[in-house]
């Protein structure tokens, strides 16, 4: 699976080739790195073709694997719909018809209600908080256990940072304005919207604009200013609401077929893991940088009205979010353990965030203000 050549086709260390040696370790130096086998892997994604940010993150994972393997491991990236549909990516990797995917874990909530915790849940962790939980708070271990049930090895491989609540054709002044509203919002956020009377759907990114244009939906969240500007949602809806209560730091993932993962040497595994982590780092940097300029452009050039959701609406969303998350936790053993680990981490870091990022950013505005 994914192996194009089972012969002894190796890419030797460049130093070894240059020296014309047999790659034995020179005196006083550790043994040379092992050979990396030539492979071609297929990566399916949940993103539209050439999509900035998340699509770029998937391409970066492929590019970094190629670079770090000295060209031995080639990863072909398929946009949503090219090999399988966006939401079929998980099954394709699980059953081995693709080798890896790049996507958002909350798309797999139908497999387990534990999955959204590894992307974002309403009123949950920010980008820096979730990577802390994943890497040091026990998140990765639980994620490995969950995904192994589906024959998948998961990695953090992107993060959009804060998202926004989305685009609305009409202003939201009260809870009443959300009742019956047809909105694109996937994940637990969508379920929360349903609880307060909206009709939430989970369309793939590439289908949102047409649904807004035709009137099939009245509102849509996608990501944030940069990605949303690229799709042109401001042409169909003028009201842009914050905060992104549903996705305070959406972490995206690469999932590798477990048989493929286990067939890698330790060195090849390190290359794949490092490629994912480097893509995550650059993705968050890219979103942080471009969201600022895109927000300015949306307001100044396109006359978008940026508004805060009313306090009573946010309070109702918070109340329902708590209920939905607690219900999810009661659905099965692993979701309960994931929820408890996530909640314990959040309660710890919340105290820290209050007196660090939260307090600091409020204070900083007195120095840097327009
Ligand atoms: Ca989103």
mmCIF file of N, CA and C in Angstrom, residues 16 41 49 66 68-69 86 92 114 117 123 185 207 213 216 218 248 262 265 282 290 321 346:
data_model
loop_
_atom_site.group_PDB
_atom_site.id
_atom_site.type_symbol
_atom_site.label_atom_id
_atom_site.label_comp_id
_atom_site.label_asym_id
_atom_site.label_seq_id
_atom_site.Cartn_x
_atom_site.Cartn_y
_atom_site.Cartn_z
ATOM 1 N N UNK A 16 27.622 10.256 2.372
ATOM 2 C CA UNK A 16 28.203 8.971 2.028
ATOM 3 C C UNK A 16 28.506 8.877 0.543
ATOM 4 N N UNK A 41 3.316 8.178 -1.809
ATOM 5 C CA UNK A 41 2.149 8.119 -0.925
ATOM 6 C C UNK A 41 1.048 9.024 -1.470
ATOM 7 N N UNK A 49 -9.015 22.749 -3.855
ATOM 8 C CA UNK A 49 -7.753 22.807 -4.604
ATOM 9 C C UNK A 49 -7.059 24.152 -4.380
ATOM 10 N N UNK A 66 9.214 15.333 1.375
ATOM 11 C CA UNK A 66 10.082 15.194 0.199
ATOM 12 C C UNK A 66 11.475 15.750 0.513
ATOM 13 N N UNK A 68 12.964 16.432 3.455
ATOM 14 C CA UNK A 68 13.719 15.778 4.533
ATOM 15 C C UNK A 68 14.132 14.352 4.184
ATOM 16 N N UNK A 69 13.411 13.751 3.217
ATOM 17 C CA UNK A 69 13.791 12.387 2.813
ATOM 18 C C UNK A 69 14.751 12.417 1.629
ATOM 19 N N UNK A 86 -14.447 15.176 0.340
ATOM 20 C CA UNK A 86 -13.821 15.713 1.550
ATOM 21 C C UNK A 86 -14.080 14.828 2.768
ATOM 22 N N UNK A 92 -11.093 6.518 3.634
ATOM 23 C CA UNK A 92 -10.118 6.136 2.595
ATOM 24 C C UNK A 92 -8.779 5.755 3.235
ATOM 25 N N UNK A 114 -15.464 11.809 20.479
ATOM 26 C CA UNK A 114 -14.189 12.277 21.039
ATOM 27 C C UNK A 114 -13.419 13.117 20.020
ATOM 28 N N UNK A 117 -12.726 17.165 20.054
ATOM 29 C CA UNK A 117 -11.814 17.728 21.052
ATOM 30 C C UNK A 117 -10.412 17.928 20.488
ATOM 31 N N UNK A 123 -16.150 27.207 23.104
ATOM 32 C CA UNK A 123 -15.657 27.760 24.376
ATOM 33 C C UNK A 123 -14.488 26.934 24.934
ATOM 34 N N UNK A 185 -22.336 25.354 9.794
ATOM 35 C CA UNK A 185 -21.422 25.296 10.937
ATOM 36 C C UNK A 185 -21.242 23.825 11.307
ATOM 37 N N UNK A 207 -18.258 24.195 -1.083
ATOM 38 C CA UNK A 207 -19.682 24.273 -1.442
ATOM 39 C C UNK A 207 -20.412 25.420 -0.745
ATOM 40 N N UNK A 213 -25.168 31.916 -1.983
ATOM 41 C CA UNK A 213 -25.651 32.652 -3.150
ATOM 42 C C UNK A 213 -27.067 32.228 -3.542
ATOM 43 N N UNK A 216 -29.773 28.725 -0.162
ATOM 44 C CA UNK A 216 -29.935 27.436 0.528
ATOM 45 C C UNK A 216 -29.555 27.584 1.999
ATOM 46 N N UNK A 218 -28.570 30.811 5.092
ATOM 47 C CA UNK A 218 -28.666 32.247 5.398
ATOM 48 C C UNK A 218 -27.377 32.787 6.009
ATOM 49 N N UNK A 248 -12.151 28.358 18.854
ATOM 50 C CA UNK A 248 -11.190 29.342 19.359
ATOM 51 C C UNK A 248 -9.738 29.077 18.960
ATOM 52 N N UNK A 262 3.457 1.865 10.436
ATOM 53 C CA UNK A 262 4.269 0.812 11.053
ATOM 54 C C UNK A 262 5.326 0.253 10.103
ATOM 55 N N UNK A 265 10.585 3.063 8.855
ATOM 56 C CA UNK A 265 11.661 2.960 9.850
ATOM 57 C C UNK A 265 11.489 4.107 10.846
ATOM 58 N N UNK A 282 4.075 26.769 10.713
ATOM 59 C CA UNK A 282 3.965 27.771 9.650
ATOM 60 C C UNK A 282 2.516 28.177 9.404
ATOM 61 N N UNK A 290 -1.867 37.018 8.023
ATOM 62 C CA UNK A 290 -2.780 37.449 6.957
ATOM 63 C C UNK A 290 -4.178 37.830 7.446
ATOM 64 N N UNK A 321 -23.479 24.843 24.924
ATOM 65 C CA UNK A 321 -22.184 24.188 24.649
ATOM 66 C C UNK A 321 -21.807 23.275 25.806
ATOM 67 N N UNK A 346 -7.779 22.462 30.519
ATOM 68 C CA UNK A 346 -8.325 23.790 30.286
ATOM 69 C C UNK A 346 -8.463 24.571 31.601
#
